[in-house]
mmCIF file of C-alpha atoms and ligand atoms in Angstrom:
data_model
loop_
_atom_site.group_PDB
_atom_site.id
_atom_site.type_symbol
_atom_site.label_atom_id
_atom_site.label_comp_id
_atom_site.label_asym_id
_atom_site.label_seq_id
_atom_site.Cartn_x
_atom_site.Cartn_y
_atom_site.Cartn_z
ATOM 1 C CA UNK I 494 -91.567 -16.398 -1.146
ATOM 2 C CA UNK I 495 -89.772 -15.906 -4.427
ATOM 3 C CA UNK I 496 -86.286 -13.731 -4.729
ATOM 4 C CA UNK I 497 -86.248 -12.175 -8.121
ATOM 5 C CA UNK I 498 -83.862 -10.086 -10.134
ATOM 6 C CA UNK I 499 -83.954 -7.906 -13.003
ATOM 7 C CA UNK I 500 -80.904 -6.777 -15.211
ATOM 8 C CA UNK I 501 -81.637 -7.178 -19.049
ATOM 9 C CA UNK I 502 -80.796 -3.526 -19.520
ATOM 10 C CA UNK I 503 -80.494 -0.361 -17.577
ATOM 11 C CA UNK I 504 -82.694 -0.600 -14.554
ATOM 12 C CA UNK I 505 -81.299 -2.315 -11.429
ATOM 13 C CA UNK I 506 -84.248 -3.976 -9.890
ATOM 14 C CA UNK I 507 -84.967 -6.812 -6.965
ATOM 15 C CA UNK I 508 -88.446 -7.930 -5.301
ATOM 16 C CA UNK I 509 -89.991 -10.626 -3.214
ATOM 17 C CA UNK I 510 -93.151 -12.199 -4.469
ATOM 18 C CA UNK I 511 -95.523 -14.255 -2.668
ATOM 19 C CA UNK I 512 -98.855 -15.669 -3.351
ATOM 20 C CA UNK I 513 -99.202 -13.293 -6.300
ATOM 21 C CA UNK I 514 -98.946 -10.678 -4.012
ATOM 22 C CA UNK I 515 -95.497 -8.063 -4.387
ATOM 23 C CA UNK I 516 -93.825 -7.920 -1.025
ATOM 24 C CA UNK I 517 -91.253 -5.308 -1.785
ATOM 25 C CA UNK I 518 -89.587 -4.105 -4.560
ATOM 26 C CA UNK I 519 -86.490 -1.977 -5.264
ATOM 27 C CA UNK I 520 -85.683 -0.211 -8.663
ATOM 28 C CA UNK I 521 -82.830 2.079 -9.857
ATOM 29 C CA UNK I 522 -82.557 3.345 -12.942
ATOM 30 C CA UNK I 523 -78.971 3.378 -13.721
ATOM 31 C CA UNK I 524 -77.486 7.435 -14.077
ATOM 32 C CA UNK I 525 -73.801 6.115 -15.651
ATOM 33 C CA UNK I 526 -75.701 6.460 -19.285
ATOM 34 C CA UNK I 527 -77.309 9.995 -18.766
ATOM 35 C CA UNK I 528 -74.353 11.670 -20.582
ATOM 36 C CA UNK I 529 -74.621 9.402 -23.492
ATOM 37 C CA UNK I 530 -78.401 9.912 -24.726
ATOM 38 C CA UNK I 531 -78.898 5.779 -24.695
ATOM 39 C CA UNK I 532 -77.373 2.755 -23.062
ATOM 40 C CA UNK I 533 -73.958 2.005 -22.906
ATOM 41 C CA UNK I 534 -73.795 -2.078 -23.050
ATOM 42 C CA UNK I 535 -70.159 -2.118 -21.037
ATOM 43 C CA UNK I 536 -71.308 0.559 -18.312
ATOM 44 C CA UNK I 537 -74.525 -1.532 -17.896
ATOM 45 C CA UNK I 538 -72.769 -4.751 -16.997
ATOM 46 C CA UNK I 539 -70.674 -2.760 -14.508
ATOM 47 C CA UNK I 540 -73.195 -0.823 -12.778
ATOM 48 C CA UNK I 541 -75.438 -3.985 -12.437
ATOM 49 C CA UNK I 542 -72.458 -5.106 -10.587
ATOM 50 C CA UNK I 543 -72.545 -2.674 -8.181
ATOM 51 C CA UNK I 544 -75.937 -2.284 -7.853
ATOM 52 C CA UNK I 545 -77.542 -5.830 -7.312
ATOM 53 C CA UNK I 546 -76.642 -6.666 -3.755
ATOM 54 C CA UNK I 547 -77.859 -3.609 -2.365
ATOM 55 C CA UNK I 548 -81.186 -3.737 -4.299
ATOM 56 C CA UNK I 549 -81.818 -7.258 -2.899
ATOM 57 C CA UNK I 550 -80.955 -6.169 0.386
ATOM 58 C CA UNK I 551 -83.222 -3.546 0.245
ATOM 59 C CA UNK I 552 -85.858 -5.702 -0.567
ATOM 60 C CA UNK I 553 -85.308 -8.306 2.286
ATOM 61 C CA UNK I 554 -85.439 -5.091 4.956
ATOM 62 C CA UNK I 555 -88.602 -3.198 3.256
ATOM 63 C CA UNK I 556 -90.484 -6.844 3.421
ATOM 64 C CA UNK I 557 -88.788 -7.619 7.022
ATOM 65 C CA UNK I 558 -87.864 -11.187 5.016
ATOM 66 C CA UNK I 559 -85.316 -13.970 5.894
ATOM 67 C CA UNK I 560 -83.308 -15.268 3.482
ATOM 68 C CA UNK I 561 -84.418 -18.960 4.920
ATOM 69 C CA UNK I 562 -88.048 -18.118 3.895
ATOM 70 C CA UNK I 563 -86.987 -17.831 0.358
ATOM 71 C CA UNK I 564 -87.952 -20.778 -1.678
ATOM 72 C CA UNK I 565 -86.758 -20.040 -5.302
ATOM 73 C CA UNK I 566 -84.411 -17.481 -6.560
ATOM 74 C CA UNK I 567 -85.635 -15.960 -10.361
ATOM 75 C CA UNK I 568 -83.435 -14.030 -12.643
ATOM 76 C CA UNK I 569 -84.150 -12.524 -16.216
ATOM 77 C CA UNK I 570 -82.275 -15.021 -18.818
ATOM 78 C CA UNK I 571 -83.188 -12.715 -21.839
ATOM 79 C CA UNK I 572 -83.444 -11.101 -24.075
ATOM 80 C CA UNK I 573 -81.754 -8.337 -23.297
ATOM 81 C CA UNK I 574 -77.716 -6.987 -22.779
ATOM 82 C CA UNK I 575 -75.488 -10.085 -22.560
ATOM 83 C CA UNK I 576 -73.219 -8.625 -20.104
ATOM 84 C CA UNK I 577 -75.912 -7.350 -18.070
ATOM 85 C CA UNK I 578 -78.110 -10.436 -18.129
ATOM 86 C CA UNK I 579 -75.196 -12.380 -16.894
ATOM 87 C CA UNK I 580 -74.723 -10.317 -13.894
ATOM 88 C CA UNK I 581 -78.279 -11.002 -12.861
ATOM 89 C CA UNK I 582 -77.978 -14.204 -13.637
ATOM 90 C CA UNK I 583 -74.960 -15.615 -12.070
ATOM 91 C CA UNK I 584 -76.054 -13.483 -8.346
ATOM 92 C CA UNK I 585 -79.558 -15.207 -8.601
ATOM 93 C CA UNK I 586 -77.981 -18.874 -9.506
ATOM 94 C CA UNK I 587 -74.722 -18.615 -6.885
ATOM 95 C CA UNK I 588 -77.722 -17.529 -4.599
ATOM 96 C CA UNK I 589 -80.411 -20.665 -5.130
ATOM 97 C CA UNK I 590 -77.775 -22.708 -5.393
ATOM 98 C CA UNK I 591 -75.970 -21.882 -1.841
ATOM 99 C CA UNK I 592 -79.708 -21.850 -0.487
ATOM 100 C CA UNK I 593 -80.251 -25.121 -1.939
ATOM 101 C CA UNK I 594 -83.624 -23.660 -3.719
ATOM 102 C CA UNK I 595 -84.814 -23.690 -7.302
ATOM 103 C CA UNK I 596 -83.586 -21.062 -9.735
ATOM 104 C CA UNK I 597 -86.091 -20.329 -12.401
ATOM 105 C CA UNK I 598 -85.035 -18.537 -15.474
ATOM 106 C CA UNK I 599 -87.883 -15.718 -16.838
ATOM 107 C CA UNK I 600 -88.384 -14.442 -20.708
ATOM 108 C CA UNK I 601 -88.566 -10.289 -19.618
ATOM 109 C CA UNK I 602 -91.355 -9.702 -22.350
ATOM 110 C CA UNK I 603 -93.116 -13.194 -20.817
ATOM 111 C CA UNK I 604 -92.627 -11.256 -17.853
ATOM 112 C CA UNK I 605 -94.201 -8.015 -19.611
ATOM 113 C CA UNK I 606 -97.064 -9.851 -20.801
ATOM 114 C CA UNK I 607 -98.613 -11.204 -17.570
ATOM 115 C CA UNK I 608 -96.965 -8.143 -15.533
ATOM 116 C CA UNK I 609 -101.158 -6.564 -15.819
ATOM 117 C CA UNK I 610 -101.954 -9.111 -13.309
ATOM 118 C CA UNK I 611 -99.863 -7.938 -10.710
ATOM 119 C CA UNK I 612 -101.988 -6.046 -8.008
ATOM 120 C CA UNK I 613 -104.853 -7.170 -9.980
ATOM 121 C CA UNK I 614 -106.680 -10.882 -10.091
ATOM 122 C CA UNK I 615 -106.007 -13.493 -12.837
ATOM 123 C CA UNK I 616 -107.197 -11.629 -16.117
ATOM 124 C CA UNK I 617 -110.127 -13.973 -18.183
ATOM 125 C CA UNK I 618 -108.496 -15.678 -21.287
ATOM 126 C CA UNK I 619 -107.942 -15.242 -24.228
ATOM 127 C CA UNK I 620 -106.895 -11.248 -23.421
ATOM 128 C CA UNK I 621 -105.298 -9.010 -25.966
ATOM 129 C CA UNK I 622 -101.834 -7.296 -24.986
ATOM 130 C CA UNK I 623 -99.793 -4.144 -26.446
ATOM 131 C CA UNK I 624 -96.550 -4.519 -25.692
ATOM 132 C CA UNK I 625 -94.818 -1.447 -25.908
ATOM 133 C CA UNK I 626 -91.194 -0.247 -24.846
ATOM 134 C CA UNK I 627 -87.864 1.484 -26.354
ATOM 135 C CA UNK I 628 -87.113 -1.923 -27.973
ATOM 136 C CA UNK I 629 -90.471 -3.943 -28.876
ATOM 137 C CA UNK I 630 -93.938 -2.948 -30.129
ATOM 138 C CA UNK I 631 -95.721 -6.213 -30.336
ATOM 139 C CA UNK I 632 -99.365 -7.378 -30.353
ATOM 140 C CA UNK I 633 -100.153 -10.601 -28.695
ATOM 141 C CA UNK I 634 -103.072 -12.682 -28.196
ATOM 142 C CA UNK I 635 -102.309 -14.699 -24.877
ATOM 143 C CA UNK I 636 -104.236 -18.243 -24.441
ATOM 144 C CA UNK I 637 -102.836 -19.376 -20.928
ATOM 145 C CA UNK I 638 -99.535 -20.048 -20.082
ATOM 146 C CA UNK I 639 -96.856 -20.653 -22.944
ATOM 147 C CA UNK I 640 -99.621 -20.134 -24.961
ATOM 148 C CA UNK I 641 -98.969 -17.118 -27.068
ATOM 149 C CA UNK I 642 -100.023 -15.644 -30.683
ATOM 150 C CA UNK I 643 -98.099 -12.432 -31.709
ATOM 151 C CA UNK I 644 -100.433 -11.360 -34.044
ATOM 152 C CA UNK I 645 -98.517 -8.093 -35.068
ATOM 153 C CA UNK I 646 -95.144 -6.467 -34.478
ATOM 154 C CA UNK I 647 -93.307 -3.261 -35.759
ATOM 155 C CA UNK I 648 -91.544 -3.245 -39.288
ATOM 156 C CA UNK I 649 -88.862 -0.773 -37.895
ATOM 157 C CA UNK I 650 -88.712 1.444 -34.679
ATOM 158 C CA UNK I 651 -90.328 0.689 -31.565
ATOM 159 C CA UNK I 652 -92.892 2.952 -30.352
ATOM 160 C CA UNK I 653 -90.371 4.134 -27.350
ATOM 161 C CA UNK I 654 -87.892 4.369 -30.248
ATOM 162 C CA UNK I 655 -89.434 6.432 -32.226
ATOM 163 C CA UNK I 656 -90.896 8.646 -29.019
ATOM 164 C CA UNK I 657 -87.120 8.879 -27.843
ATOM 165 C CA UNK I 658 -85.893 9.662 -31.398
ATOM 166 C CA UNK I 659 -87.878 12.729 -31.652
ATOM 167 C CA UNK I 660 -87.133 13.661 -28.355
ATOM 168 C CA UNK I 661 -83.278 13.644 -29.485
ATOM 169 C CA UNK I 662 -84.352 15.750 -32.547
ATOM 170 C CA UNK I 663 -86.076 18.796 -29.904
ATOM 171 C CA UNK I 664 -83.452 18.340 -27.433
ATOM 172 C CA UNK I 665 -85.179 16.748 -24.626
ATOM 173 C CA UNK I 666 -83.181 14.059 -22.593
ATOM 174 C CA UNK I 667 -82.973 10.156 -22.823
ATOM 175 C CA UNK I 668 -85.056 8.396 -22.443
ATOM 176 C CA UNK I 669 -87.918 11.345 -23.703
ATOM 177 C CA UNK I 670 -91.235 9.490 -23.539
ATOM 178 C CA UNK I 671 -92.705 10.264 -20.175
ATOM 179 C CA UNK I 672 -91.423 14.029 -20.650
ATOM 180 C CA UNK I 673 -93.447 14.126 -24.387
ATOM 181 C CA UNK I 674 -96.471 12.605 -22.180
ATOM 182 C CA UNK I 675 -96.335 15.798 -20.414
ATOM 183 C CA UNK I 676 -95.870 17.866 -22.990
ATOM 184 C CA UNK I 677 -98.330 16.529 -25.253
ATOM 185 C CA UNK I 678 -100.705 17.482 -22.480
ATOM 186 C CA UNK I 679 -100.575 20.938 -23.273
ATOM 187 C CA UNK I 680 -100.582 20.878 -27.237
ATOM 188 C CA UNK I 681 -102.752 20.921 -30.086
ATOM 189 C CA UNK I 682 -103.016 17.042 -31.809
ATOM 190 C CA UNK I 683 -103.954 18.424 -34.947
ATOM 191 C CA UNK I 684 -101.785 21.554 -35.344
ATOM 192 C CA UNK I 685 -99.635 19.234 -37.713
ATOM 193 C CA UNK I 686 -101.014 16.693 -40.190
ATOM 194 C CA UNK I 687 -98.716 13.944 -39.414
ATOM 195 C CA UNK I 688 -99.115 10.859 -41.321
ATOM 196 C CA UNK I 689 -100.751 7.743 -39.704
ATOM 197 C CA UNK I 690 -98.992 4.555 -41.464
ATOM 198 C CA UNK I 691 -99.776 0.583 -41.854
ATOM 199 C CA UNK I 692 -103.605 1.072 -42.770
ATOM 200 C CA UNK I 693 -103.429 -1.801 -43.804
ATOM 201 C CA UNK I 694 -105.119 -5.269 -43.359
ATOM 202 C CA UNK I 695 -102.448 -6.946 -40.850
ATOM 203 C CA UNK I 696 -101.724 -6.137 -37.230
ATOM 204 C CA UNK I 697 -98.382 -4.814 -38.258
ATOM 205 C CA UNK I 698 -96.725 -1.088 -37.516
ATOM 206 C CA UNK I 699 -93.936 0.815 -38.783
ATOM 207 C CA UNK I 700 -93.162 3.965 -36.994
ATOM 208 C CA UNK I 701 -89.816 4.839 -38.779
ATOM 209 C CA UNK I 702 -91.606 7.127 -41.366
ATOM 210 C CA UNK I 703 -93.300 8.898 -38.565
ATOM 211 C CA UNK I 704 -90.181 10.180 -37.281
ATOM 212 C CA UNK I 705 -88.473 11.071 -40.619
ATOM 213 C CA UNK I 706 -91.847 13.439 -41.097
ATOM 214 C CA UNK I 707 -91.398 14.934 -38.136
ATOM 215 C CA UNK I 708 -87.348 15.687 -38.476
ATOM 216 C CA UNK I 709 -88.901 17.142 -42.360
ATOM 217 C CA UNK I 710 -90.902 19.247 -40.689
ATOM 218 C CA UNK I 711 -88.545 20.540 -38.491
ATOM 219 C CA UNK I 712 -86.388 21.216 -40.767
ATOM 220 C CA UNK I 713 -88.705 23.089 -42.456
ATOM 221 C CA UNK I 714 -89.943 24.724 -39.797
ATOM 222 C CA UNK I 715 -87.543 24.578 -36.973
ATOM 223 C CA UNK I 716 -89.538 27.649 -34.346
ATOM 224 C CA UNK I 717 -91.397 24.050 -34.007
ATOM 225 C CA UNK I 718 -89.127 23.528 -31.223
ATOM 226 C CA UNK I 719 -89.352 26.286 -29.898
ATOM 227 C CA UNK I 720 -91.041 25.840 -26.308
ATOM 228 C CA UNK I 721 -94.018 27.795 -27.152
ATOM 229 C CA UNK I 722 -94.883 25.368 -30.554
ATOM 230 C CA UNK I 723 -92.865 21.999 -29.056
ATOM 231 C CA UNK I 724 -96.209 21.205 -27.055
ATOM 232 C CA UNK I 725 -98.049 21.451 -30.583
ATOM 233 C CA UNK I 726 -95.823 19.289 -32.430
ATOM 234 C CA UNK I 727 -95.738 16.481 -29.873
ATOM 235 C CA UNK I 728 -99.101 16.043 -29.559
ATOM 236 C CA UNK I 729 -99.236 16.073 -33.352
ATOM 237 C CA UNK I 730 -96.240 13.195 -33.420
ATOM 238 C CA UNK I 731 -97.994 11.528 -30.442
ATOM 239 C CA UNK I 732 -101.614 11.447 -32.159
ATOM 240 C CA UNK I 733 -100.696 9.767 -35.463
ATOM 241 C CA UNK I 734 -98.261 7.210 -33.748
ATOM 242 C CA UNK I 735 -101.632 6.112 -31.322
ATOM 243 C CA UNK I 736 -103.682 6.264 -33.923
ATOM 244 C CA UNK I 737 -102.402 4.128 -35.796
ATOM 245 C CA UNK I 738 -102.006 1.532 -32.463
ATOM 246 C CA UNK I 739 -105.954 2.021 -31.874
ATOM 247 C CA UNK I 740 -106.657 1.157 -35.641
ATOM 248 C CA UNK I 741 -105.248 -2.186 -34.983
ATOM 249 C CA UNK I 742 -106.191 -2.685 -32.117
ATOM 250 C CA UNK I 743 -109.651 -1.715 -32.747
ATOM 251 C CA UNK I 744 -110.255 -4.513 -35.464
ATOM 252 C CA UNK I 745 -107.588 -7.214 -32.959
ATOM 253 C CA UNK I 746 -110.621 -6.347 -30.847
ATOM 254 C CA UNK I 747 -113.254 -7.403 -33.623
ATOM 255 C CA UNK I 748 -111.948 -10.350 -34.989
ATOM 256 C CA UNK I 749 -110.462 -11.919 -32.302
ATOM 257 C CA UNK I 750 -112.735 -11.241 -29.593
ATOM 258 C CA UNK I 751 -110.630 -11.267 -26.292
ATOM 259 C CA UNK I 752 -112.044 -11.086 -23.355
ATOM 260 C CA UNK I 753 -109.903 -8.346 -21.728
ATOM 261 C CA UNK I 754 -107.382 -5.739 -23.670
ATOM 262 C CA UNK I 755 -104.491 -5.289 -21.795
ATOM 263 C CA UNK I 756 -100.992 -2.775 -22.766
ATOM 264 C CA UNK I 757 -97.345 -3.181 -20.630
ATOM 265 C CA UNK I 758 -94.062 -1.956 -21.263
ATOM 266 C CA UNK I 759 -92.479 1.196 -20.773
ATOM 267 C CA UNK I 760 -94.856 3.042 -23.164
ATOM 268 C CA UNK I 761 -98.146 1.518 -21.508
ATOM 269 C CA UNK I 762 -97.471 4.186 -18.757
ATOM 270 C CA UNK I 763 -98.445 7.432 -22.341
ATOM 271 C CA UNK I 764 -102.025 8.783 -20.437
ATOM 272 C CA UNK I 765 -103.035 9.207 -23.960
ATOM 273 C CA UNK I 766 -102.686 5.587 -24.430
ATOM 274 C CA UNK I 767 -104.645 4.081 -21.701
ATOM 275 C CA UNK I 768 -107.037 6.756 -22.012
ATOM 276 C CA UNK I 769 -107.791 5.072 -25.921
ATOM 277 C CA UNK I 770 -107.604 1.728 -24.465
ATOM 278 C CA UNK I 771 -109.976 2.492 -21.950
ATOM 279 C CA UNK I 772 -112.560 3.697 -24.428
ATOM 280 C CA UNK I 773 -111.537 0.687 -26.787
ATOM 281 C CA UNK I 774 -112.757 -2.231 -23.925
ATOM 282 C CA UNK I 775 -115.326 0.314 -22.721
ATOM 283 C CA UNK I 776 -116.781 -0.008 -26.058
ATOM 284 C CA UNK I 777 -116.305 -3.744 -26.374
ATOM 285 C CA UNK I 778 -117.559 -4.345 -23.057
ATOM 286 C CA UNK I 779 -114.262 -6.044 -22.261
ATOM 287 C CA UNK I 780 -112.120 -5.874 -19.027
ATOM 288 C CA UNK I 781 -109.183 -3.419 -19.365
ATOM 289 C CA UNK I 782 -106.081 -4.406 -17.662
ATOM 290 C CA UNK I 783 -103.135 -2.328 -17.576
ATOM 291 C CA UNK I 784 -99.864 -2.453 -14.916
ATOM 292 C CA UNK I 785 -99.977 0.361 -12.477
ATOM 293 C CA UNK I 786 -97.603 2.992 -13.467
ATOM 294 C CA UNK I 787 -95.104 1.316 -11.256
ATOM 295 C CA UNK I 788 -94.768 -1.885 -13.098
ATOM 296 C CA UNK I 789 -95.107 -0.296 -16.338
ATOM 297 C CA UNK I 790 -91.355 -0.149 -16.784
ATOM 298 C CA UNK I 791 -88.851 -2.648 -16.739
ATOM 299 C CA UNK I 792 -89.009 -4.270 -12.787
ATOM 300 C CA UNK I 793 -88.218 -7.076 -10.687
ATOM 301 C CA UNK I 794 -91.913 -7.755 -9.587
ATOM 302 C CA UNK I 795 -93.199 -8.833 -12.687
ATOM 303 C CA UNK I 796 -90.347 -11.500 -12.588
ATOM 304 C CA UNK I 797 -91.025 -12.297 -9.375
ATOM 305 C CA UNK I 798 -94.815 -13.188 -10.075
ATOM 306 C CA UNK I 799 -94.477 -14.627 -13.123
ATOM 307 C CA UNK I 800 -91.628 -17.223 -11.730
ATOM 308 C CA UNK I 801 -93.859 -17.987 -9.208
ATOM 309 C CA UNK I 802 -96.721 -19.285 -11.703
ATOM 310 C CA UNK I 803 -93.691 -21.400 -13.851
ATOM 311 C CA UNK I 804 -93.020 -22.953 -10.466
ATOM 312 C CA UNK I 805 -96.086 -23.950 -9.865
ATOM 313 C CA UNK I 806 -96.393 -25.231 -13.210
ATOM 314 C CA UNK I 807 -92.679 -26.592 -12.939
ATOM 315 C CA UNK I 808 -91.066 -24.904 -15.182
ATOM 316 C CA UNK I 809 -87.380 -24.167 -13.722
ATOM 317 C CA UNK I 810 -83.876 -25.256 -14.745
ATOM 318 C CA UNK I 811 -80.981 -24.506 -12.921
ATOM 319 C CA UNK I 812 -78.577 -24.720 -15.699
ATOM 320 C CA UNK I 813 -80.220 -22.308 -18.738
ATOM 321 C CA UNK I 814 -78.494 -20.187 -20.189
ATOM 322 C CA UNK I 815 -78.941 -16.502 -20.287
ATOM 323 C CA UNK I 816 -80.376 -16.214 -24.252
ATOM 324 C CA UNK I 817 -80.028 -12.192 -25.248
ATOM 325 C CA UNK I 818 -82.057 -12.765 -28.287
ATOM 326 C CA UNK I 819 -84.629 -14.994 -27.408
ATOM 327 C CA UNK I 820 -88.362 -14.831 -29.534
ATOM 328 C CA UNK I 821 -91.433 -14.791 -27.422
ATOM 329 C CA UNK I 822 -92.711 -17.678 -29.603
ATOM 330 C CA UNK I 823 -90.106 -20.111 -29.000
ATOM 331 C CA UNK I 824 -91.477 -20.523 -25.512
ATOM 332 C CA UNK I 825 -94.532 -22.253 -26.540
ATOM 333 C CA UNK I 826 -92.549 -25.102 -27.830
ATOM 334 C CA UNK I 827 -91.607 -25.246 -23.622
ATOM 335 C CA UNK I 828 -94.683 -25.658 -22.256
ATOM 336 C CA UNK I 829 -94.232 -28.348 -20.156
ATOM 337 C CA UNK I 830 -90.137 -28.474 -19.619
ATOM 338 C CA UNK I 831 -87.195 -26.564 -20.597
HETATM 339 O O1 KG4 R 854 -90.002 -1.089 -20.876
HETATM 340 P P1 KG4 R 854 -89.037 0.037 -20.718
HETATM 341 O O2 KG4 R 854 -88.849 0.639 -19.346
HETATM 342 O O3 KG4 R 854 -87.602 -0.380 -21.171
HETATM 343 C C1 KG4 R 854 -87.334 -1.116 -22.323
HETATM 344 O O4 KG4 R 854 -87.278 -0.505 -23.395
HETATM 345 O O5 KG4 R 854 -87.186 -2.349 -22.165
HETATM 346 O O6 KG4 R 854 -89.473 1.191 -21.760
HETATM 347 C C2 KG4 R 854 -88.740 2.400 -21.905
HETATM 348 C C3 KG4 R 854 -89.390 3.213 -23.022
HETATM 349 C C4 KG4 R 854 -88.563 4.429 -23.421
HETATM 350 O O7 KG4 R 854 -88.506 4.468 -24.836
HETATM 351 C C5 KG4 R 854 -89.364 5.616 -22.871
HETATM 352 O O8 KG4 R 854 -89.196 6.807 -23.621
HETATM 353 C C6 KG4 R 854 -90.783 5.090 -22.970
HETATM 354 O O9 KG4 R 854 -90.679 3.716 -22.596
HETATM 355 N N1 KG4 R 854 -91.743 5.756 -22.064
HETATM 356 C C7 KG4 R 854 -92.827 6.446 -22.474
HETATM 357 C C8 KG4 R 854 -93.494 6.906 -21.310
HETATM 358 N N2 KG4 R 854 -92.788 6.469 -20.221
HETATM 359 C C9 KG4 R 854 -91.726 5.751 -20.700
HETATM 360 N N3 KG4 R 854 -93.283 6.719 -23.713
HETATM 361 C C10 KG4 R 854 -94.414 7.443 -23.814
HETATM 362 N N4 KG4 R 854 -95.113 7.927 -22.747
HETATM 363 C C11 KG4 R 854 -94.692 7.679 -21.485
HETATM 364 N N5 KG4 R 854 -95.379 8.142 -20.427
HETATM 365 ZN ZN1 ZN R 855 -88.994 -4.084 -20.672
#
């Protein structure tokens, strides 16, 4: 049974992982930042503080666990809010080391990237993977194990970004994304001709321009934010943003030939976006793999199982560092040993 932790940014999270399989898990997302409209990096730290002990307490008494049965303790060393990483970090290390046990660092987007397995079986390789939250937008082909390609990444915003941006512009609270998924619902995607950027050949986005053309036509327009015409204009924002995500991945799909497409992250939870996913594979006649809603934001689980597969491979260190900028890339160079 692995002990893992979670504290790269705002959500509070512990589980116990065994066999692949998620024992319990316990996540609060942190209210100290709701006045601010984003995450304060100071506030973090501190309420991580607070937080942590009672999460992994929680998680011992859903899973009826002893601590004795615990055989490595996993923490997320990046990237992600120094402060707040360190918190994490330090419980999960004074922890394995008082128990004796392993402590095995975890990569959160690593984490991210094989986070469609959990409640699933081991997805066929090569598989495709969208990873999508307020802070990455990445494409990455994933070979095995410390074997990754990321074959496309955004030139500005993040998706979440830019969904949370023009959520600030209508007045909607932070984080805005699953409230626009709602909202979208009910609108017309083609009231507004928004444009659909990076047509180009590479796997690359940009989502920045996306957002100014929505603030234009707002200002422009501004009864578009009304609640009668908001529904209109999200769905508009939301269908050139996914568009643009199915282009690429629509040719990833072609040239690459994965056998499953997968999406994780905070934004893999958009219905819109699993719905074009699903019709992507479907089409392709490829497995479609994406975490249930549960896992889809940032979680303690998807540490959990993904420590468990670095222990089995070996891959633990007691004394790394926590690294809050660390590239996904740089882990293929540790393949074998950190
Ligand atoms: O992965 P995550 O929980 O945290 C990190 O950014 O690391 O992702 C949070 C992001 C936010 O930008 C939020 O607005 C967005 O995911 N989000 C969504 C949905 N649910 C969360 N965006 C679109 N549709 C959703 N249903
Ligand atoms: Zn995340």
């Amino acid at each position: 049974m692995i002990l893992a932790v979670e504290s790269s940014c705002d959500e509070n999270s512990a589980a116990l992982v065994s066999k692949g399989a998620v024992l319990a898990v316990s996540t609060i997302t942190q209210s100290v930042h709701l006045q601010f409209g984003g995450v304060v990096p100071e506030l973090a730290g501190r309420s991580h503080l607070e937080l942590m002990d009672e999460r992994v307490l929680e998680v011992m008494r859903i899973a009826g666990a002893s601590i004795k049965k615990v055989r490595a303790v996993a923490a997320t060393t990046g990237p992600g809010l120094v402060g707040s990483l360190l918190v994490g970090n330090n419980y999960a290390k004074a922890l394995a080391w008082s128990l004796g046990k392993p402590f095995i660092p975890v990569h959160h987007m690593e984490a991210h990237l094989w986070s469609a397995e959990t409640d699933e079986h081991e997805l066929p390789l090569p598989f495709l993977i969208l990873l999508v939250s307020g802070g990455h937008t990445m494409l990455v082909l994933v070979k095995g194990l410390r074997n990754y390609e990321v074959i496309g990444s955004t030139r500005d915003d993040a998706l979440g970004e830019a969904y949370d941006k023009v959520g600030k512009l209508l007045g909607l609270p932070f984080p805005a994304g699953a409230q626009m998924d709602i909202l979208a619902q009910r609108g017309n995607p083609r009231a507004i001709d928004f444009p659909v950027a990076m047509r180009d050949d590479s796997f690359d986005f940009s989502f920045s321009g996306l957002k100014t053309a929505v603030s234009y036509a707002l200002r422009d327009d501004p009864s578009l934010s009304t609640p009668e015409r908001m529904p209109d204009l999200i769905a508009s924002f939301q269908h050139a943003a996914l568009s643009s995500i199915e282009l690429k991945m629509r040719r990833a799909v072609e040239r690459l030939k994965p056998r499953a497409l997968c999406a994780a992250g905070g934004v893999a939870a958009n219905s819109e976006l699993r719905e074009r996913l699903a019709q992507i594979a479907d089409r392709n006649r490829i497995t479609l793999a994406v975490p249930p809603l549960k896992y889809c934001a940032d979680n303690a689980a998807m540490i959990g199982y993904l420590a468990e597969k670095l222990l089995s491979a070996g891959l633990h260190e007691r004394n790394f560092p926590v690294r809050p900028r660390w590239p996904l890339t740089e882990l293929n160079a540790i393949a074998t040993t950190y």
